[in-house]
PDB file of C-alpha atoms in Angstrom:
ATOM      1  CA  UNK N   1       0.000   0.000   0.000  1.00  0.00           C
ATOM      2  CA  UNK N   2       2.776   2.450   0.939  1.00  0.00           C
ATOM      3  CA  UNK N   3       4.585   1.635  -2.292  1.00  0.00           C
ATOM      4  CA  UNK N   4       1.434   2.353  -4.323  1.00  0.00           C
ATOM      5  CA  UNK N   5       0.990   5.696  -2.559  1.00  0.00           C
ATOM      6  CA  UNK N   6       4.629   6.555  -3.194  1.00  0.00           C
ATOM      7  CA  UNK N   7       4.293   5.708  -6.896  1.00  0.00           C
ATOM      8  CA  UNK N   8       1.166   7.860  -7.168  1.00  0.00           C
ATOM      9  CA  UNK N   9       2.987  10.820  -5.647  1.00  0.00           C
ATOM     10  CA  UNK N  10       5.800  10.361  -8.157  1.00  0.00           C
ATOM     11  CA  UNK N  11       3.319  10.163 -11.037  1.00  0.00           C
ATOM     12  CA  UNK N  12       1.593  13.289  -9.776  1.00  0.00           C
ATOM     13  CA  UNK N  13       4.804  15.310  -9.864  1.00  0.00           C
ATOM     14  CA  UNK N  14       5.776  13.875 -13.252  1.00  0.00           C
ATOM     15  CA  UNK N  15       2.364  14.736 -14.713  1.00  0.00           C
ATOM     16  CA  UNK N  16       2.532  18.286 -13.384  1.00  0.00           C
ATOM     17  CA  UNK N  17       5.941  18.681 -14.987  1.00  0.00           C
ATOM     18  CA  UNK N  18       4.588  17.272 -18.262  1.00  0.00           C
ATOM     19  CA  UNK N  19       1.694  19.719 -18.184  1.00  0.00           C
ATOM     20  CA  UNK N  20       4.040  22.614 -17.486  1.00  0.00           C
ATOM     21  CA  UNK N  21       6.434  21.597 -20.261  1.00  0.00           C
ATOM     22  CA  UNK N  22       3.929  20.676 -23.002  1.00  0.00           C
ATOM     23  CA  UNK N  23       1.072  22.969 -22.075  1.00  0.00           C
ATOM     24  CA  UNK N  24      -1.496  20.177 -22.438  1.00  0.00           C
ATOM     25  CA  UNK N  25      -2.494  16.687 -21.283  1.00  0.00           C
ATOM     26  CA  UNK N  26      -3.982  14.190 -23.725  1.00  0.00           C
ATOM     27  CA  UNK N  27      -6.190  11.284 -22.700  1.00  0.00           C
ATOM     28  CA  UNK N  28      -5.889   7.938 -24.453  1.00  0.00           C
ATOM     29  CA  UNK N  29      -7.875   4.908 -23.347  1.00  0.00           C
ATOM     30  CA  UNK N  30     -11.311   3.554 -22.628  1.00  0.00           C
ATOM     31  CA  UNK N  31     -14.347   5.578 -21.631  1.00  0.00           C
ATOM     32  CA  UNK N  32     -14.683   4.083 -18.159  1.00  0.00           C
ATOM     33  CA  UNK N  33     -11.113   4.780 -17.077  1.00  0.00           C
ATOM     34  CA  UNK N  34     -11.413   8.340 -18.339  1.00  0.00           C
ATOM     35  CA  UNK N  35     -14.510   9.046 -16.270  1.00  0.00           C
ATOM     36  CA  UNK N  36     -13.311   7.378 -13.093  1.00  0.00           C
ATOM     37  CA  UNK N  37      -9.613   8.312 -12.909  1.00  0.00           C
ATOM     38  CA  UNK N  38      -8.591  10.938 -15.466  1.00  0.00           C
ATOM     39  CA  UNK N  39     -11.545  13.315 -15.407  1.00  0.00           C
ATOM     40  CA  UNK N  40     -11.505  13.806 -11.589  1.00  0.00           C
ATOM     41  CA  UNK N  41      -7.791  14.595 -11.876  1.00  0.00           C
ATOM     42  CA  UNK N  42      -8.480  17.188 -14.587  1.00  0.00           C
ATOM     43  CA  UNK N  43     -11.212  18.770 -12.451  1.00  0.00           C
ATOM     44  CA  UNK N  44      -8.702  19.070  -9.609  1.00  0.00           C
ATOM     45  CA  UNK N  45      -6.101  20.637 -11.901  1.00  0.00           C
ATOM     46  CA  UNK N  46      -8.695  23.175 -12.960  1.00  0.00           C
ATOM     47  CA  UNK N  47      -9.726  23.927  -9.382  1.00  0.00           C
ATOM     48  CA  UNK N  48      -6.094  24.489  -8.429  1.00  0.00           C
ATOM     49  CA  UNK N  49      -5.610  26.928 -11.311  1.00  0.00           C
ATOM     50  CA  UNK N  50      -3.101  24.658 -13.048  1.00  0.00           C
ATOM     51  CA  UNK N  51      -4.904  24.715 -16.405  1.00  0.00           C
ATOM     52  CA  UNK N  52      -4.675  28.443 -17.048  1.00  0.00           C
ATOM     53  CA  UNK N  53      -3.558  28.888 -20.660  1.00  0.00           C
ATOM     54  CA  UNK N  54      -3.262  25.087 -20.887  1.00  0.00           C
ATOM     55  CA  UNK N  55      -5.393  22.449 -22.554  1.00  0.00           C
ATOM     56  CA  UNK N  56      -6.944  19.003 -22.113  1.00  0.00           C
ATOM     57  CA  UNK N  57      -7.382  16.785 -25.196  1.00  0.00           C
ATOM     58  CA  UNK N  58      -9.917  13.962 -25.260  1.00  0.00           C
ATOM     59  CA  UNK N  59     -12.153  12.174 -27.760  1.00  0.00           C
ATOM     60  CA  UNK N  60     -14.934  13.579 -29.907  1.00  0.00           C
ATOM     61  CA  UNK N  61     -18.171  14.012 -27.996  1.00  0.00           C
ATOM     62  CA  UNK N  62     -16.634  14.305 -24.529  1.00  0.00           C
ATOM     63  CA  UNK N  63     -17.094  18.081 -24.190  1.00  0.00           C
ATOM     64  CA  UNK N  64     -20.228  17.826 -21.974  1.00  0.00           C
ATOM     65  CA  UNK N  65     -18.287  15.813 -19.400  1.00  0.00           C
ATOM     66  CA  UNK N  66     -15.703  18.614 -19.170  1.00  0.00           C
ATOM     67  CA  UNK N  67     -18.248  21.405 -18.794  1.00  0.00           C
ATOM     68  CA  UNK N  68     -16.066  23.036 -16.119  1.00  0.00           C
ATOM     69  CA  UNK N  69     -13.371  23.861 -18.696  1.00  0.00           C
ATOM     70  CA  UNK N  70     -13.509  26.811 -21.076  1.00  0.00           C
ATOM     71  CA  UNK N  71     -13.532  26.254 -24.828  1.00  0.00           C
ATOM     72  CA  UNK N  72      -9.902  27.371 -24.915  1.00  0.00           C
ATOM     73  CA  UNK N  73      -8.979  24.699 -22.354  1.00  0.00           C
ATOM     74  CA  UNK N  74     -10.505  21.729 -24.179  1.00  0.00           C
ATOM     75  CA  UNK N  75      -9.907  20.087 -27.540  1.00  0.00           C
ATOM     76  CA  UNK N  76     -11.281  16.914 -29.162  1.00  0.00           C
ATOM     77  CA  UNK N  77      -9.556  14.346 -31.358  1.00  0.00           C
ATOM     78  CA  UNK N  78     -11.167  12.123 -33.977  1.00  0.00           C
ATOM     79  CA  UNK N  79      -9.787   8.707 -33.048  1.00  0.00           C
ATOM     80  CA  UNK N  80     -11.235   5.361 -32.019  1.00  0.00           C
ATOM     81  CA  UNK N  81     -10.807   4.494 -28.355  1.00  0.00           C
ATOM     82  CA  UNK N  82      -8.691   1.540 -27.282  1.00  0.00           C
ATOM     83  CA  UNK N  83      -7.565  -0.014 -24.023  1.00  0.00           C
ATOM     84  CA  UNK N  84      -4.350   1.394 -22.599  1.00  0.00           C
ATOM     85  CA  UNK N  85      -2.249  -0.733 -20.245  1.00  0.00           C
ATOM     86  CA  UNK N  86      -1.729   0.748 -16.798  1.00  0.00           C
ATOM     87  CA  UNK N  87       2.017   1.082 -17.266  1.00  0.00           C
ATOM     88  CA  UNK N  88       1.355   3.622 -20.029  1.00  0.00           C
ATOM     89  CA  UNK N  89      -1.124   5.697 -18.025  1.00  0.00           C
ATOM     90  CA  UNK N  90       0.879   8.688 -16.899  1.00  0.00           C
ATOM     91  CA  UNK N  91      -1.638  10.269 -14.480  1.00  0.00           C
ATOM     92  CA  UNK N  92      -1.779   9.206 -10.795  1.00  0.00           C
ATOM     93  CA  UNK N  93      -4.228   6.598  -9.442  1.00  0.00           C
ATOM     94  CA  UNK N  94      -5.166   5.459 -12.960  1.00  0.00           C
ATOM     95  CA  UNK N  95      -6.504   1.928 -12.333  1.00  0.00           C
ATOM     96  CA  UNK N  96     -10.239   1.410 -11.835  1.00  0.00           C
ATOM     97  CA  UNK N  97      -9.388  -1.892 -10.113  1.00  0.00           C
ATOM     98  CA  UNK N  98      -7.448  -0.268  -7.265  1.00  0.00           C
ATOM     99  CA  UNK N  99      -8.415   3.426  -7.346  1.00  0.00           C
ATOM    100  CA  UNK N 100      -9.680   5.178  -4.236  1.00  0.00           C
ATOM    101  CA  UNK N 101     -10.536   8.802  -3.510  1.00  0.00           C
ATOM    102  CA  UNK N 102      -7.435  10.993  -3.719  1.00  0.00           C
ATOM    103  CA  UNK N 103      -6.487  14.515  -2.721  1.00  0.00           C
ATOM    104  CA  UNK N 104      -5.919  15.245  -6.431  1.00  0.00           C
ATOM    105  CA  UNK N 105      -9.540  14.392  -7.262  1.00  0.00           C
ATOM    106  CA  UNK N 106     -12.512  16.690  -7.719  1.00  0.00           C
ATOM    107  CA  UNK N 107     -15.814  15.108  -8.738  1.00  0.00           C
ATOM    108  CA  UNK N 108     -17.981  17.237 -11.051  1.00  0.00           C
ATOM    109  CA  UNK N 109     -21.626  17.472 -10.056  1.00  0.00           C
ATOM    110  CA  UNK N 110     -23.366  16.493 -13.295  1.00  0.00           C
ATOM    111  CA  UNK N 111     -26.757  16.327 -11.619  1.00  0.00           C
ATOM    112  CA  UNK N 112     -26.580  19.946 -10.479  1.00  0.00           C
ATOM    113  CA  UNK N 113     -25.187  21.158 -13.800  1.00  0.00           C
ATOM    114  CA  UNK N 114     -27.597  19.357 -16.142  1.00  0.00           C
ATOM    115  CA  UNK N 115     -30.775  18.792 -14.112  1.00  0.00           C
ATOM    116  CA  UNK N 116     -32.578  21.876 -15.395  1.00  0.00           C
ATOM    117  CA  UNK N 117     -31.540  21.332 -19.022  1.00  0.00           C
ATOM    118  CA  UNK N 118     -33.261  19.325 -21.746  1.00  0.00           C
ATOM    119  CA  UNK N 119     -36.489  17.380 -21.729  1.00  0.00           C
ATOM    120  CA  UNK N 120     -38.680  17.119 -18.630  1.00  0.00           C
ATOM    121  CA  UNK N 121     -40.778  14.113 -17.599  1.00  0.00           C
ATOM    122  CA  UNK N 122     -44.079  13.637 -15.761  1.00  0.00           C
ATOM    123  CA  UNK N 123     -43.172  10.273 -14.222  1.00  0.00           C
ATOM    124  CA  UNK N 124     -40.084   9.128 -12.293  1.00  0.00           C
ATOM    125  CA  UNK N 125     -37.284   7.852 -14.540  1.00  0.00           C
ATOM    126  CA  UNK N 126     -35.464   4.545 -14.587  1.00  0.00           C
ATOM    127  CA  UNK N 127     -32.342   4.672 -16.751  1.00  0.00           C
ATOM    128  CA  UNK N 128     -31.038   1.399 -18.234  1.00  0.00           C
ATOM    129  CA  UNK N 129     -27.476   1.115 -19.561  1.00  0.00           C
ATOM    130  CA  UNK N 130     -27.017  -2.089 -21.555  1.00  0.00           C
ATOM    131  CA  UNK N 131     -24.390  -3.510 -23.942  1.00  0.00           C
ATOM    132  CA  UNK N 132     -23.973  -6.457 -26.303  1.00  0.00           C
ATOM    133  CA  UNK N 133     -20.435  -6.625 -27.659  1.00  0.00           C
ATOM    134  CA  UNK N 134     -17.425  -8.867 -28.129  1.00  0.00           C
ATOM    135  CA  UNK N 135     -15.168  -8.714 -25.063  1.00  0.00           C
ATOM    136  CA  UNK N 136     -11.774 -10.350 -24.583  1.00  0.00           C
ATOM    137  CA  UNK N 137     -12.453 -12.327 -27.765  1.00  0.00           C
ATOM    138  CA  UNK N 138     -15.138 -14.361 -26.017  1.00  0.00           C
ATOM    139  CA  UNK N 139     -18.376 -12.826 -27.210  1.00  0.00           C
ATOM    140  CA  UNK N 140     -20.940 -11.101 -24.962  1.00  0.00           C
ATOM    141  CA  UNK N 141     -19.926 -11.446 -21.304  1.00  0.00           C
ATOM    142  CA  UNK N 142     -22.621  -9.566 -19.448  1.00  0.00           C
ATOM    143  CA  UNK N 143     -25.795  -8.006 -20.782  1.00  0.00           C
ATOM    144  CA  UNK N 144     -29.454  -7.715 -19.866  1.00  0.00           C
ATOM    145  CA  UNK N 145     -31.213 -10.654 -21.576  1.00  0.00           C
ATOM    146  CA  UNK N 146     -34.228 -10.036 -23.796  1.00  0.00           C
ATOM    147  CA  UNK N 147     -36.603 -11.937 -21.529  1.00  0.00           C
ATOM    148  CA  UNK N 148     -35.457  -9.953 -18.490  1.00  0.00           C
ATOM    149  CA  UNK N 149     -35.802  -6.684 -20.390  1.00  0.00           C
ATOM    150  CA  UNK N 150     -39.324  -7.487 -21.565  1.00  0.00           C
ATOM    151  CA  UNK N 151     -40.376  -8.577 -18.080  1.00  0.00           C
ATOM    152  CA  UNK N 152     -39.056  -5.409 -16.499  1.00  0.00           C
ATOM    153  CA  UNK N 153     -40.696  -3.091 -19.031  1.00  0.00           C
ATOM    154  CA  UNK N 154     -44.015  -4.846 -18.483  1.00  0.00           C
ATOM    155  CA  UNK N 155     -43.696  -4.372 -14.713  1.00  0.00           C
ATOM    156  CA  UNK N 156     -42.918  -0.643 -14.955  1.00  0.00           C
ATOM    157  CA  UNK N 157     -45.257   0.533 -17.718  1.00  0.00           C
ATOM    158  CA  UNK N 158     -47.725   2.349 -15.466  1.00  0.00           C
ATOM    159  CA  UNK N 159     -45.575   4.181 -12.903  1.00  0.00           C
ATOM    160  CA  UNK N 160     -42.232   4.995 -14.590  1.00  0.00           C
ATOM    161  CA  UNK N 161     -40.607   6.427 -17.690  1.00  0.00           C
ATOM    162  CA  UNK N 162     -37.810   4.098 -18.788  1.00  0.00           C
ATOM    163  CA  UNK N 163     -34.862   5.479 -20.750  1.00  0.00           C
ATOM    164  CA  UNK N 164     -32.882   2.768 -22.510  1.00  0.00           C
ATOM    165  CA  UNK N 165     -29.305   3.206 -23.711  1.00  0.00           C
ATOM    166  CA  UNK N 166     -27.226   0.780 -25.750  1.00  0.00           C
ATOM    167  CA  UNK N 167     -25.024   2.814 -28.111  1.00  0.00           C
ATOM    168  CA  UNK N 168     -24.283   1.315 -31.518  1.00  0.00           C
ATOM    169  CA  UNK N 169     -22.560   2.436 -34.695  1.00  0.00           C
ATOM    170  CA  UNK N 170     -25.760   4.199 -35.683  1.00  0.00           C
ATOM    171  CA  UNK N 171     -24.901   7.036 -33.308  1.00  0.00           C
ATOM    172  CA  UNK N 172     -21.296   7.310 -34.429  1.00  0.00           C
ATOM    173  CA  UNK N 173     -20.821  10.874 -35.459  1.00  0.00           C
ATOM    174  CA  UNK N 174     -18.914  13.820 -34.080  1.00  0.00           C
ATOM    175  CA  UNK N 175     -20.691  13.304 -30.741  1.00  0.00           C
ATOM    176  CA  UNK N 176     -19.784   9.676 -30.065  1.00  0.00           C
ATOM    177  CA  UNK N 177     -16.663   7.554 -30.511  1.00  0.00           C
ATOM    178  CA  UNK N 178     -16.656   3.762 -30.288  1.00  0.00           C
ATOM    179  CA  UNK N 179     -13.860   1.578 -28.940  1.00  0.00           C
ATOM    180  CA  UNK N 180     -12.247  -1.523 -30.393  1.00  0.00           C
ATOM    181  CA  UNK N 181     -14.794  -4.003 -29.009  1.00  0.00           C
ATOM    182  CA  UNK N 182     -16.812  -5.447 -31.889  1.00  0.00           C
ATOM    183  CA  UNK N 183     -20.523  -4.649 -31.885  1.00  0.00           C
ATOM    184  CA  UNK N 184     -22.972  -7.558 -32.236  1.00  0.00           C
ATOM    185  CA  UNK N 185     -26.561  -7.661 -33.453  1.00  0.00           C
ATOM    186  CA  UNK N 186     -29.123  -7.739 -30.657  1.00  0.00           C
ATOM    187  CA  UNK N 187     -32.906  -7.503 -31.168  1.00  0.00           C
ATOM    188  CA  UNK N 188     -33.571  -5.532 -27.988  1.00  0.00           C
ATOM    189  CA  UNK N 189     -35.051  -2.546 -29.774  1.00  0.00           C
ATOM    190  CA  UNK N 190     -37.883  -4.620 -31.183  1.00  0.00           C
ATOM    191  CA  UNK N 191     -38.981  -5.122 -27.558  1.00  0.00           C
ATOM    192  CA  UNK N 192     -38.792  -1.411 -26.760  1.00  0.00           C
ATOM    193  CA  UNK N 193     -41.309  -0.649 -29.491  1.00  0.00           C
ATOM    194  CA  UNK N 194     -43.998  -2.522 -27.572  1.00  0.00           C
ATOM    195  CA  UNK N 195     -43.812  -0.191 -24.556  1.00  0.00           C
ATOM    196  CA  UNK N 196     -44.907   3.422 -24.899  1.00  0.00           C
ATOM    197  CA  UNK N 197     -43.310   4.431 -21.591  1.00  0.00           C
ATOM    198  CA  UNK N 198     -39.832   3.609 -22.934  1.00  0.00           C
ATOM    199  CA  UNK N 199     -37.485   6.050 -24.678  1.00  0.00           C
ATOM    200  CA  UNK N 200     -34.694   4.704 -26.866  1.00  0.00           C
ATOM    201  CA  UNK N 201     -31.954   7.239 -26.189  1.00  0.00           C
ATOM    202  CA  UNK N 202     -29.972   6.475 -29.343  1.00  0.00           C
ATOM    203  CA  UNK N 203     -33.002   6.652 -31.638  1.00  0.00           C
ATOM    204  CA  UNK N 204     -34.091   9.886 -29.963  1.00  0.00           C
ATOM    205  CA  UNK N 205     -30.717  11.494 -30.661  1.00  0.00           C
ATOM    206  CA  UNK N 206     -30.580  10.259 -34.250  1.00  0.00           C
ATOM    207  CA  UNK N 207     -34.121  11.328 -35.121  1.00  0.00           C
ATOM    208  CA  UNK N 208     -33.814  14.769 -33.527  1.00  0.00           C
ATOM    209  CA  UNK N 209     -30.163  15.518 -34.304  1.00  0.00           C
ATOM    210  CA  UNK N 210     -29.313  15.773 -30.615  1.00  0.00           C
ATOM    211  CA  UNK N 211     -25.855  15.688 -29.082  1.00  0.00           C
ATOM    212  CA  UNK N 212     -25.601  12.169 -27.683  1.00  0.00           C
ATOM    213  CA  UNK N 213     -23.542  12.705 -24.519  1.00  0.00           C
ATOM    214  CA  UNK N 214     -25.196  16.024 -23.732  1.00  0.00           C
ATOM    215  CA  UNK N 215     -28.674  14.490 -23.964  1.00  0.00           C
ATOM    216  CA  UNK N 216     -27.606  11.452 -21.952  1.00  0.00           C
ATOM    217  CA  UNK N 217     -26.262  13.570 -19.106  1.00  0.00           C
ATOM    218  CA  UNK N 218     -29.398  15.728 -19.075  1.00  0.00           C
ATOM    219  CA  UNK N 219     -31.578  12.638 -18.701  1.00  0.00           C
ATOM    220  CA  UNK N 220     -29.345  10.960 -16.131  1.00  0.00           C
ATOM    221  CA  UNK N 221     -29.393  14.156 -14.086  1.00  0.00           C
ATOM    222  CA  UNK N 222     -33.148  13.698 -13.659  1.00  0.00           C
ATOM    223  CA  UNK N 223     -32.809  10.029 -12.683  1.00  0.00           C
ATOM    224  CA  UNK N 224     -32.457   8.415  -9.262  1.00  0.00           C
ATOM    225  CA  UNK N 225     -32.907   4.763 -10.275  1.00  0.00           C
ATOM    226  CA  UNK N 226     -30.419   3.095 -12.629  1.00  0.00           C
ATOM    227  CA  UNK N 227     -29.878  -0.381 -14.052  1.00  0.00           C
ATOM    228  CA  UNK N 228     -26.581  -1.238 -15.707  1.00  0.00           C
ATOM    229  CA  UNK N 229     -24.078  -3.916 -16.604  1.00  0.00           C
ATOM    230  CA  UNK N 230     -20.451  -4.058 -15.514  1.00  0.00           C
ATOM    231  CA  UNK N 231     -18.181  -2.047 -17.787  1.00  0.00           C
ATOM    232  CA  UNK N 232     -17.206   1.461 -18.759  1.00  0.00           C
ATOM    233  CA  UNK N 233     -20.680   2.421 -19.929  1.00  0.00           C
ATOM    234  CA  UNK N 234     -22.033   2.182 -16.390  1.00  0.00           C
ATOM    235  CA  UNK N 235     -19.254   4.180 -14.756  1.00  0.00           C
ATOM    236  CA  UNK N 236     -20.983   7.449 -15.615  1.00  0.00           C
ATOM    237  CA  UNK N 237     -23.899   6.384 -13.415  1.00  0.00           C
ATOM    238  CA  UNK N 238     -21.650   6.481 -10.352  1.00  0.00           C
ATOM    239  CA  UNK N 239     -21.428  10.279 -10.616  1.00  0.00           C
ATOM    240  CA  UNK N 240     -25.112  10.742  -9.827  1.00  0.00           C
ATOM    241  CA  UNK N 241     -25.590  11.140  -6.100  1.00  0.00           C
ATOM    242  CA  UNK N 242     -28.538   9.977  -4.018  1.00  0.00           C
ATOM    243  CA  UNK N 243     -29.337   7.183  -6.468  1.00  0.00           C
ATOM    244  CA  UNK N 244     -29.784   3.433  -6.571  1.00  0.00           C
ATOM    245  CA  UNK N 245     -27.956   1.295  -9.127  1.00  0.00           C
ATOM    246  CA  UNK N 246     -28.743  -2.343  -9.844  1.00  0.00           C
ATOM    247  CA  UNK N 247     -25.660  -3.638 -11.647  1.00  0.00           C
ATOM    248  CA  UNK N 248     -25.193  -6.983 -13.380  1.00  0.00           C
ATOM    249  CA  UNK N 249     -21.545  -7.672 -12.672  1.00  0.00           C
ATOM    250  CA  UNK N 250     -21.048 -10.912 -14.555  1.00  0.00           C
ATOM    251  CA  UNK N 251     -22.488 -14.387 -14.880  1.00  0.00           C
ATOM    252  CA  UNK N 252     -19.952 -15.390 -12.241  1.00  0.00           C
ATOM    253  CA  UNK N 253     -18.631 -12.735  -9.857  1.00  0.00           C
ATOM    254  CA  UNK N 254     -15.668 -14.952  -9.040  1.00  0.00           C
ATOM    255  CA  UNK N 255     -14.623 -15.357 -12.666  1.00  0.00           C
ATOM    256  CA  UNK N 256     -10.893 -14.902 -13.111  1.00  0.00           C
ATOM    257  CA  UNK N 257     -11.205 -12.085 -15.636  1.00  0.00           C
ATOM    258  CA  UNK N 258     -13.040  -9.787 -13.254  1.00  0.00           C
ATOM    259  CA  UNK N 259     -11.706 -10.829  -9.867  1.00  0.00           C
ATOM    260  CA  UNK N 260      -9.752  -7.571  -9.599  1.00  0.00           C
ATOM    261  CA  UNK N 261     -12.816  -5.365  -9.937  1.00  0.00           C
ATOM    262  CA  UNK N 262     -15.020  -7.385  -7.625  1.00  0.00           C
ATOM    263  CA  UNK N 263     -15.483  -6.300  -4.910  1.00  0.00           C
ATOM    264  CA  UNK N 264     -13.001  -3.384  -4.579  1.00  0.00           C
ATOM    265  CA  UNK N 265     -14.480  -1.069  -7.217  1.00  0.00           C
ATOM    266  CA  UNK N 266     -17.926  -1.488  -5.658  1.00  0.00           C
ATOM    267  CA  UNK N 267     -16.991  -1.248  -1.987  1.00  0.00           C
ATOM    268  CA  UNK N 268     -14.133   1.249  -2.035  1.00  0.00           C
ATOM    269  CA  UNK N 269     -13.566   2.416  -5.624  1.00  0.00           C
ATOM    270  CA  UNK N 270     -15.279   4.658  -8.192  1.00  0.00           C
ATOM    271  CA  UNK N 271     -18.814   3.482  -7.448  1.00  0.00           C
ATOM    272  CA  UNK N 272     -18.362   4.981  -3.989  1.00  0.00           C
ATOM    273  CA  UNK N 273     -16.029   7.946  -4.329  1.00  0.00           C
ATOM    274  CA  UNK N 274     -17.503   9.527  -7.480  1.00  0.00           C
ATOM    275  CA  UNK N 275     -20.733  10.292  -5.601  1.00  0.00           C
ATOM    276  CA  UNK N 276     -19.327  10.822  -2.099  1.00  0.00           C
ATOM    277  CA  UNK N 277     -20.738   7.493  -0.902  1.00  0.00           C
ATOM    278  CA  UNK N 278     -24.337   8.434  -1.702  1.00  0.00           C
ATOM    279  CA  UNK N 279     -25.012   5.670  -4.277  1.00  0.00           C
ATOM    280  CA  UNK N 280     -26.959   2.629  -3.089  1.00  0.00           C
ATOM    281  CA  UNK N 281     -25.437  -0.269  -5.005  1.00  0.00           C
ATOM    282  CA  UNK N 282     -27.041  -3.664  -5.614  1.00  0.00           C
ATOM    283  CA  UNK N 283     -24.909  -6.258  -7.417  1.00  0.00           C
ATOM    284  CA  UNK N 284     -26.388  -9.196  -9.343  1.00  0.00           C
ATOM    285  CA  UNK N 285     -23.940 -11.991 -10.150  1.00  0.00           C
ATOM    286  CA  UNK N 286     -26.207 -14.221 -12.228  1.00  0.00           C
ATOM    287  CA  UNK N 287     -29.497 -14.185 -14.103  1.00  0.00           C
ATOM    288  CA  UNK N 288     -31.486 -15.321 -11.068  1.00  0.00           C
ATOM    289  CA  UNK N 289     -30.162 -12.444  -8.991  1.00  0.00           C
ATOM    290  CA  UNK N 290     -30.781 -10.044 -11.877  1.00  0.00           C
ATOM    291  CA  UNK N 291     -34.427 -11.126 -11.980  1.00  0.00           C
ATOM    292  CA  UNK N 292     -34.681 -10.657  -8.231  1.00  0.00           C
ATOM    293  CA  UNK N 293     -33.164  -7.206  -8.521  1.00  0.00           C
ATOM    294  CA  UNK N 294     -35.380  -6.146 -11.411  1.00  0.00           C
ATOM    295  CA  UNK N 295     -38.453  -7.143  -9.428  1.00  0.00           C
ATOM    296  CA  UNK N 296     -37.207  -5.094  -6.482  1.00  0.00           C
ATOM    297  CA  UNK N 297     -36.519  -2.043  -8.633  1.00  0.00           C
ATOM    298  CA  UNK N 298     -40.003  -2.227 -10.163  1.00  0.00           C
ATOM    299  CA  UNK N 299     -41.446  -1.936  -6.634  1.00  0.00           C
ATOM    300  CA  UNK N 300     -39.440   1.118  -5.566  1.00  0.00           C
ATOM    301  CA  UNK N 301     -41.369   4.221  -4.575  1.00  0.00           C
ATOM    302  CA  UNK N 302     -40.093   7.674  -5.574  1.00  0.00           C
ATOM    303  CA  UNK N 303     -41.335  10.918  -4.073  1.00  0.00           C
ATOM    304  CA  UNK N 304     -39.767  14.331  -4.766  1.00  0.00           C
ATOM    305  CA  UNK N 305     -36.737  12.667  -6.384  1.00  0.00           C
ATOM    306  CA  UNK N 306     -36.125  10.526  -3.296  1.00  0.00           C
ATOM    307  CA  UNK N 307     -36.454   6.749  -3.554  1.00  0.00           C
ATOM    308  CA  UNK N 308     -37.762   4.565  -0.756  1.00  0.00           C
ATOM    309  CA  UNK N 309     -36.664   0.972  -0.165  1.00  0.00           C
ATOM    310  CA  UNK N 310     -39.411  -0.748   1.775  1.00  0.00           C
ATOM    311  CA  UNK N 311     -41.750  -3.720   1.541  1.00  0.00           C
ATOM    312  CA  UNK N 312     -41.238  -5.895  -1.546  1.00  0.00           C
ATOM    313  CA  UNK N 313     -38.474  -3.654  -2.907  1.00  0.00           C
ATOM    314  CA  UNK N 314     -36.365  -3.982   0.219  1.00  0.00           C
ATOM    315  CA  UNK N 315     -36.974  -7.715   0.534  1.00  0.00           C
ATOM    316  CA  UNK N 316     -35.807  -8.331  -3.038  1.00  0.00           C
ATOM    317  CA  UNK N 317     -32.839  -5.949  -3.091  1.00  0.00           C
ATOM    318  CA  UNK N 318     -31.427  -6.359   0.411  1.00  0.00           C
ATOM    319  CA  UNK N 319     -29.453  -9.577  -0.342  1.00  0.00           C
ATOM    320  CA  UNK N 320     -27.795  -7.804  -3.301  1.00  0.00           C
ATOM    321  CA  UNK N 321     -26.707  -4.629  -1.525  1.00  0.00           C
ATOM    322  CA  UNK N 322     -22.987  -3.936  -1.252  1.00  0.00           C
TER     323      UNK N 322
END
């Protein structure tokens, strides 16, 4: 532990020297690592006045996440994202597997910044972040199955508005950049069409020429109940305080590929520190637990943007709480 702290302090000083010498810092890597480790560092640099007449470079479409920077302080690059090994990450505390809150972190309040912007809704919102892609060369690892999705939408059709997000190549434009994971066909959107209370975020942006990340943040800022699957796409959810997140970690939480993330990232890492420990986190490790969690979420009561866990909701979700 002491060695890790020492290495972070060294990286901090090296990064500050790099910023001073070059006049900019450029992010390369996956979306999740950017949100959980790099972006809080940038927000701290800005707070400390270390970005005056200096610049941050990230990928196309990321401007809304860096709202706290001026236009002169931020630039976008048109490249595809790819995974970057930790040894090449120059900024301190750069691993989502081991990261904890640091003195060189500031966590932007996206809820406060975006809550009054964009579309408003009459009913409480449940935001679903799904994926269906090739990972580690093995095919889809974790995703919300079609049967589970249909069941949940049926259970929530009277009391909630459901916003569904699963970005595909269809939304690839100047506002969204994919990574190197191969996209696979998935007939989930045919299910969405059967439920009038559901909004397909990607289709909404395409049909109305909306900025994808901007619109997503505006909707998430009005949401207190989230459902997601393990991966970078769900890391943005952790920024939204006073919320509940039901997360499908993997088919097997003890699988070798994800043993480093479970349970640290959920108990001590980004899912806690990005929201100042105000996120209620329920982890499902298999399809049975996902079904149990979805039932519990469908029974949650929301009043004045505050959710209440009681009765059937508490009974179903309590065994999954971290």
